[in-house]
Short mmCIF file of C-alpha atoms and ligand atoms in Angstrom, two decimals:
data_model
loop_
_atom_site.label_atom_id
_atom_site.label_comp_id
_atom_site.label_asym_id
_atom_site.label_seq_id
_atom_site.Cartn_x
_atom_site.Cartn_y
_atom_site.Cartn_z
CA UNK R 1 15.08 -17.60 1.07
CA UNK R 2 17.19 -18.97 3.85
CA UNK R 3 15.71 -22.32 6.36
CA UNK R 4 16.25 -22.15 10.25
CA UNK R 5 15.46 -25.23 11.93
CA UNK R 6 17.54 -24.84 15.17
CA UNK R 7 15.48 -23.79 17.70
CA UNK R 8 12.42 -23.33 15.79
CA UNK R 9 9.71 -24.64 18.40
CA UNK R 10 6.65 -22.98 16.38
CA UNK R 11 8.03 -24.72 13.36
CA UNK R 12 7.82 -28.47 14.94
CA UNK R 13 4.40 -27.63 16.55
CA UNK R 14 3.28 -26.00 13.00
CA UNK R 15 4.73 -29.80 11.75
CA UNK R 16 2.29 -31.58 13.39
CA UNK R 17 -0.97 -30.50 11.83
CA UNK R 18 0.59 -32.33 8.42
CA UNK R 19 -2.04 -34.54 7.24
CA UNK R 20 -5.02 -32.86 9.21
CA UNK R 21 -7.78 -32.68 7.12
CA UNK R 22 -8.81 -29.01 7.06
CA UNK R 23 -12.02 -29.77 4.55
CA UNK R 24 -14.42 -32.69 5.22
CA UNK R 25 -16.95 -33.71 2.47
CA UNK R 26 -16.84 -30.25 1.14
CA UNK R 27 -19.71 -29.64 -1.43
CA UNK R 28 -19.52 -27.11 -4.16
CA UNK R 29 -22.01 -24.14 -3.56
CA UNK R 30 -23.02 -24.20 -7.21
CA UNK R 31 -23.13 -26.86 -9.85
CA UNK R 32 -20.85 -26.25 -12.77
CA UNK R 33 -22.84 -24.15 -14.34
CA UNK R 34 -22.71 -21.92 -17.79
CA UNK R 35 -23.22 -19.03 -16.57
CA UNK R 36 -20.25 -18.95 -14.28
CA UNK R 37 -18.46 -20.06 -16.72
CA UNK R 38 -19.27 -17.39 -19.13
CA UNK R 39 -18.50 -14.88 -16.57
CA UNK R 40 -15.04 -15.98 -16.27
CA UNK R 41 -14.56 -16.76 -19.89
CA UNK R 42 -15.24 -12.88 -20.39
CA UNK R 43 -13.44 -11.46 -17.40
CA UNK R 44 -10.13 -13.48 -18.99
CA UNK R 45 -10.86 -12.89 -22.77
CA UNK R 46 -10.95 -16.32 -22.87
CA UNK R 47 -12.54 -17.31 -26.08
CA UNK R 48 -11.63 -20.52 -26.75
CA UNK R 49 -14.47 -22.37 -28.76
CA UNK R 50 -14.38 -25.43 -26.33
CA UNK R 51 -16.40 -23.75 -23.18
CA UNK R 52 -19.20 -22.50 -25.03
CA UNK R 53 -22.39 -24.65 -26.71
CA UNK R 54 -24.02 -27.83 -25.83
CA UNK R 55 -20.58 -29.38 -25.73
CA UNK R 56 -19.26 -27.20 -23.10
CA UNK R 57 -16.17 -27.83 -20.72
CA UNK R 58 -15.32 -25.40 -18.13
CA UNK R 59 -12.06 -23.90 -17.95
CA UNK R 60 -9.70 -26.09 -16.33
CA UNK R 61 -8.26 -23.37 -14.27
CA UNK R 62 -11.56 -22.75 -13.27
CA UNK R 63 -11.42 -25.55 -10.52
CA UNK R 64 -10.62 -23.81 -7.63
CA UNK R 65 -14.08 -21.16 -8.73
CA UNK R 66 -16.62 -24.93 -8.02
CA UNK R 67 -14.59 -25.46 -4.17
CA UNK R 68 -14.62 -21.80 -2.93
CA UNK R 69 -16.85 -21.22 0.49
CA UNK R 70 -17.40 -17.03 -0.78
CA UNK R 71 -17.84 -15.14 2.35
CA UNK R 72 -20.38 -17.29 3.90
CA UNK R 73 -17.49 -20.22 4.40
CA UNK R 74 -17.97 -24.07 3.89
CA UNK R 75 -19.83 -25.92 6.51
CA UNK R 76 -17.38 -28.91 6.18
CA UNK R 77 -14.14 -27.23 6.91
CA UNK R 78 -12.61 -28.55 10.14
CA UNK R 79 -10.63 -26.30 13.27
CA UNK R 80 -7.57 -27.73 12.29
CA UNK R 81 -6.63 -25.04 9.83
CA UNK R 82 -7.81 -21.87 11.69
CA UNK R 83 -6.34 -23.46 14.50
CA UNK R 84 -2.62 -23.75 12.60
CA UNK R 85 -3.53 -19.98 11.13
CA UNK R 86 -4.31 -18.70 14.95
CA UNK R 87 -0.74 -19.93 16.03
CA UNK R 88 0.54 -18.22 13.50
CA UNK R 89 -0.99 -15.31 14.34
CA UNK R 90 -0.14 -15.28 17.59
CA UNK R 91 3.68 -15.64 16.85
CA UNK R 92 3.22 -12.72 14.83
CA UNK R 93 3.18 -14.09 11.70
CA UNK R 94 0.00 -11.83 11.23
CA UNK R 95 0.39 -11.57 7.19
CA UNK R 96 -0.52 -13.91 4.23
CA UNK R 97 0.01 -14.16 0.96
CA UNK R 98 -0.91 -16.50 -1.72
CA UNK R 99 2.22 -17.62 -3.12
CA UNK R 100 1.41 -20.24 -5.66
CA UNK R 101 -1.38 -23.05 -6.50
CA UNK R 102 -0.56 -26.60 -8.63
CA UNK R 103 -3.53 -28.20 -10.07
CA UNK R 104 -3.64 -31.60 -11.57
CA UNK R 105 -6.71 -32.68 -13.89
CA UNK R 106 -7.98 -36.09 -14.55
CA UNK R 107 -11.25 -35.14 -16.55
CA UNK R 108 -12.76 -32.07 -17.98
CA UNK R 109 -15.80 -30.20 -15.40
CA UNK R 110 -18.78 -29.98 -17.54
CA UNK R 111 -22.03 -27.91 -16.75
CA UNK R 112 -24.26 -30.18 -14.65
CA UNK R 113 -21.63 -31.62 -12.55
CA UNK R 114 -21.83 -31.55 -8.49
CA UNK R 115 -18.37 -31.18 -6.39
CA UNK R 116 -17.83 -32.32 -3.55
CA UNK R 117 -14.16 -32.37 -2.26
CA UNK R 118 -11.79 -33.18 0.49
CA UNK R 119 -9.20 -30.59 2.31
CA UNK R 120 -5.70 -31.88 3.26
CA UNK R 121 -3.34 -29.88 5.27
CA UNK R 122 -0.46 -31.00 3.48
CA UNK R 123 2.94 -29.54 4.11
CA UNK R 124 4.10 -26.81 6.78
CA UNK R 125 7.47 -25.73 5.86
CA UNK R 126 10.17 -25.16 8.64
CA UNK R 127 10.92 -21.38 9.22
CA UNK R 128 12.06 -19.35 6.56
CA UNK R 129 12.69 -16.16 6.13
CA UNK R 130 11.97 -13.88 2.49
CA UNK R 131 12.09 -10.48 1.51
CA UNK R 132 8.26 -9.74 2.96
CA UNK R 133 9.55 -11.07 6.14
CA UNK R 134 9.93 -14.53 7.77
CA UNK R 135 7.45 -16.81 8.36
CA UNK R 136 5.82 -20.50 7.55
CA UNK R 137 4.56 -22.00 3.80
CA UNK R 138 1.25 -23.64 4.59
CA UNK R 139 0.56 -25.88 1.51
CA UNK R 140 -2.98 -27.40 1.87
CA UNK R 141 -4.34 -29.95 -0.94
CA UNK R 142 -7.90 -30.71 -2.61
CA UNK R 143 -8.62 -33.21 -3.92
CA UNK R 144 -12.21 -32.55 -6.44
CA UNK R 145 -14.54 -35.20 -6.80
CA UNK R 146 -18.26 -35.71 -8.72
CA UNK R 147 -20.31 -38.25 -8.10
CA UNK R 148 -17.24 -40.50 -6.15
CA UNK R 149 -14.44 -39.94 -8.66
CA UNK R 150 -11.83 -37.95 -8.60
CA UNK R 151 -11.75 -35.44 -11.04
CA UNK R 152 -8.68 -32.77 -9.92
CA UNK R 153 -6.51 -31.71 -7.45
CA UNK R 154 -5.33 -28.43 -6.12
CA UNK R 155 -3.03 -27.55 -4.08
CA UNK R 156 -2.91 -24.09 -2.59
CA UNK R 157 0.46 -22.80 -1.15
CA UNK R 158 0.31 -19.25 1.67
CA UNK R 159 2.84 -18.09 2.95
CA UNK R 160 2.23 -16.32 6.67
CA UNK R 161 4.92 -14.38 7.86
CA UNK R 162 5.76 -11.43 10.34
CA UNK R 163 5.70 -8.10 8.28
CA UNK R 164 9.05 -6.04 8.00
CA UNK R 165 8.10 -2.88 9.55
CA UNK R 166 8.05 -0.36 6.47
CA UNK R 167 11.55 1.45 7.02
CA UNK R 168 11.17 5.20 7.89
CA UNK R 169 11.42 7.93 5.68
CA UNK R 170 14.45 8.74 4.57
CA UNK R 171 15.46 12.41 5.34
CA UNK R 172 13.85 15.82 3.46
CA UNK R 173 16.08 17.03 1.62
CA UNK R 174 18.41 20.03 2.84
CA UNK R 175 17.34 23.38 1.46
CA UNK R 176 20.49 25.04 -1.24
CA UNK R 177 21.64 27.95 1.37
CA UNK R 178 23.47 30.66 0.29
CA UNK R 179 24.60 34.10 1.10
CA UNK R 180 21.37 35.56 -0.23
CA UNK R 181 19.10 33.61 1.44
CA UNK R 182 20.86 32.99 5.14
CA UNK R 183 18.72 34.92 6.50
CA UNK R 184 15.81 33.41 5.54
CA UNK R 185 16.51 30.21 6.93
CA UNK R 186 17.92 31.48 10.48
CA UNK R 187 14.81 33.25 10.85
CA UNK R 188 12.83 30.05 10.16
CA UNK R 189 15.36 28.42 12.72
CA UNK R 190 13.75 30.81 14.76
CA UNK R 191 10.01 30.11 13.88
CA UNK R 192 10.07 33.76 12.05
CA UNK R 193 8.94 33.38 8.35
CA UNK R 194 11.05 37.09 7.32
CA UNK R 195 10.21 39.09 3.73
CA UNK R 196 12.93 41.14 2.12
CA UNK R 197 11.55 44.46 1.68
CA UNK R 198 13.09 47.19 -0.67
CA UNK R 199 14.03 50.31 1.40
CA UNK R 200 14.68 52.32 -1.62
CA UNK R 201 10.68 51.66 -3.01
CA UNK R 202 9.41 49.63 -0.67
CA UNK R 203 8.40 46.30 -2.55
CA UNK R 204 8.25 43.45 -0.63
CA UNK R 205 9.75 40.45 -2.52
CA UNK R 206 10.22 36.41 -2.54
CA UNK R 207 12.42 34.42 -2.81
CA UNK R 208 14.86 35.72 -1.13
CA UNK R 209 17.11 38.09 -3.97
CA UNK R 210 20.61 40.60 -3.69
CA UNK R 211 18.00 43.20 -5.87
CA UNK R 212 15.27 44.59 -6.22
CA UNK R 213 13.01 43.54 -9.11
CA UNK R 214 11.15 47.01 -9.42
CA UNK R 215 14.06 49.34 -8.52
CA UNK R 216 17.17 47.94 -9.20
CA UNK R 217 18.23 49.01 -5.47
CA UNK R 218 20.66 46.48 -3.20
CA UNK R 219 19.27 47.35 -0.30
CA UNK R 220 17.20 46.14 1.84
CA UNK R 221 15.16 45.48 5.00
CA UNK R 222 12.91 42.79 6.62
CA UNK R 223 9.04 42.40 7.65
CA UNK R 224 7.88 39.47 9.81
CA UNK R 225 4.87 37.82 8.13
CA UNK R 226 1.74 37.57 10.07
CA UNK R 227 1.48 34.22 8.91
CA UNK R 228 -2.14 34.82 7.53
CA UNK R 229 -2.50 33.74 3.41
CA UNK R 230 -4.50 31.90 0.90
CA UNK R 231 -4.04 29.15 -1.72
CA UNK R 232 -2.61 31.16 -4.45
CA UNK R 233 -2.75 28.08 -6.91
CA UNK R 234 -2.00 24.95 -6.12
CA UNK R 235 -0.15 20.73 -7.64
CA UNK R 236 -1.25 17.36 -6.33
CA UNK R 237 1.91 15.58 -6.45
CA UNK R 238 1.37 11.46 -7.28
CA UNK R 239 4.54 10.89 -9.09
CA UNK R 240 7.35 11.09 -9.29
CA UNK R 241 7.35 9.53 -5.67
CA UNK R 242 10.72 11.48 -4.07
CA UNK R 243 11.85 9.15 -1.40
CA UNK R 244 11.25 11.56 1.68
CA UNK R 245 7.68 12.22 0.89
CA UNK R 246 4.62 10.13 0.82
CA UNK R 247 2.33 10.58 -2.10
CA UNK R 248 -0.15 12.31 -2.98
CA UNK R 249 0.27 15.72 -1.40
CA UNK R 250 -0.29 18.94 -1.72
CA UNK R 251 2.21 21.81 -2.99
CA UNK R 252 0.42 24.94 -2.84
CA UNK R 253 1.35 28.46 -3.89
CA UNK R 254 0.67 31.08 -0.92
CA UNK R 255 0.13 33.96 -1.43
CA UNK R 256 0.87 36.12 2.25
CA UNK R 257 -1.11 38.67 3.14
CA UNK R 258 2.60 41.28 2.70
CA UNK R 259 1.42 40.65 -1.13
CA UNK R 260 4.59 37.42 -1.62
CA UNK R 261 4.11 34.25 -2.83
CA UNK R 262 6.17 31.56 -1.65
CA UNK R 263 5.68 27.58 -2.11
CA UNK R 264 5.17 24.94 0.41
CA UNK R 265 3.57 22.27 1.73
CA UNK R 266 -0.42 22.57 2.69
CA UNK R 267 -1.37 20.77 6.00
CA UNK R 268 -4.45 19.91 8.17
CA UNK R 269 -6.58 18.94 5.12
CA UNK R 270 -6.89 16.12 2.64
CA UNK R 271 -4.76 16.50 -0.65
CA UNK R 272 -8.06 16.85 -2.16
CA UNK R 273 -9.40 19.27 -0.48
CA UNK R 274 -7.17 21.87 -1.08
CA UNK R 275 -8.52 24.83 -3.07
CA UNK R 276 -7.43 27.96 -4.77
CA UNK R 277 -8.46 30.73 -2.75
CA UNK R 278 -7.84 28.18 0.88
CA UNK R 279 -7.28 30.31 3.85
CA UNK R 280 -4.22 29.06 5.64
CA UNK R 281 -1.92 30.03 8.28
CA UNK R 282 1.88 29.83 8.84
CA UNK R 283 3.24 27.00 11.03
CA UNK R 284 6.39 25.16 11.20
CA UNK R 285 7.17 21.91 10.94
CA UNK R 286 10.08 20.07 12.38
CA UNK R 287 11.07 17.29 9.88
CA UNK R 288 13.94 16.30 11.89
CA UNK R 289 16.68 17.53 14.12
CA UNK R 290 18.32 19.26 11.91
CA UNK R 291 15.64 21.04 9.95
CA UNK R 292 12.52 23.01 9.99
CA UNK R 293 10.19 24.42 7.03
CA UNK R 294 7.81 26.70 7.18
CA UNK R 295 3.80 25.04 6.01
CA UNK R 296 0.52 26.55 5.76
CA UNK R 297 -2.27 24.68 7.76
CA UNK R 298 -5.64 25.04 6.37
CA UNK R 299 -8.15 27.46 8.12
CA UNK R 300 -11.31 25.83 8.39
CA UNK R 301 -14.03 28.78 8.41
ZN1 ZN H 401 13.26 48.72 -4.49
#
């Protein structure tokens, strides 16, 4: 992470918000109460006896819970914080991540305590470049009171940043092309799916091989696949994630109308709707300037 102060005009503008109130005389939506404490402790697995019974206190780290506005927000909120965020959005810093929080406790909160609070924009950093992207850290400080007496302080820091665009997927792995299967890949380059056929016994075969599995003959010719097929079987790949692919995706064993099967991608249908027996039709997918592969598109009937 590095700070860039030179030419940071936006940063200078944002700095002017330091010290501005973000919420004035906010009130907690609920008094500190036993049911919320119980839910919190159950969710976190915290069995500390201090949080139950007639003398229970609230877990100190629950502090923010009592001041949260929920979906409907707080009435005490000022425009300054929204304005600050709006400036950042307009500058392209549209992403946000909470980075850290600091709390100071002056006394425990107990069921029945009614919380009020004021929040101030305490600090806006200069422009910083992080691994997530370039942006600004914004720290707010919330002073929490009960019956006018300070009970705790809560600092909350976010990073508003311009997300680094996702790098394009690496290129798909190249097929291994050798003397036995070069004819298959030449056919694919011409958008023809060629199936080997034994000229001695007529048995079609895929993948390409030097000889016939049925009769042993080394003599063959080819037939061009019509492109009609069905999903004979399939798997859905979640892991391991290969860099060139975007899981989850379906890999099908496609039974071609000519009677051979080949492994390929099933496209045009969500991965979780691929089914055995699904009719598919051949198409050629251009992966990059060098590589085209045969894939099979689901045929809706
Ligand atoms: Zn044969």
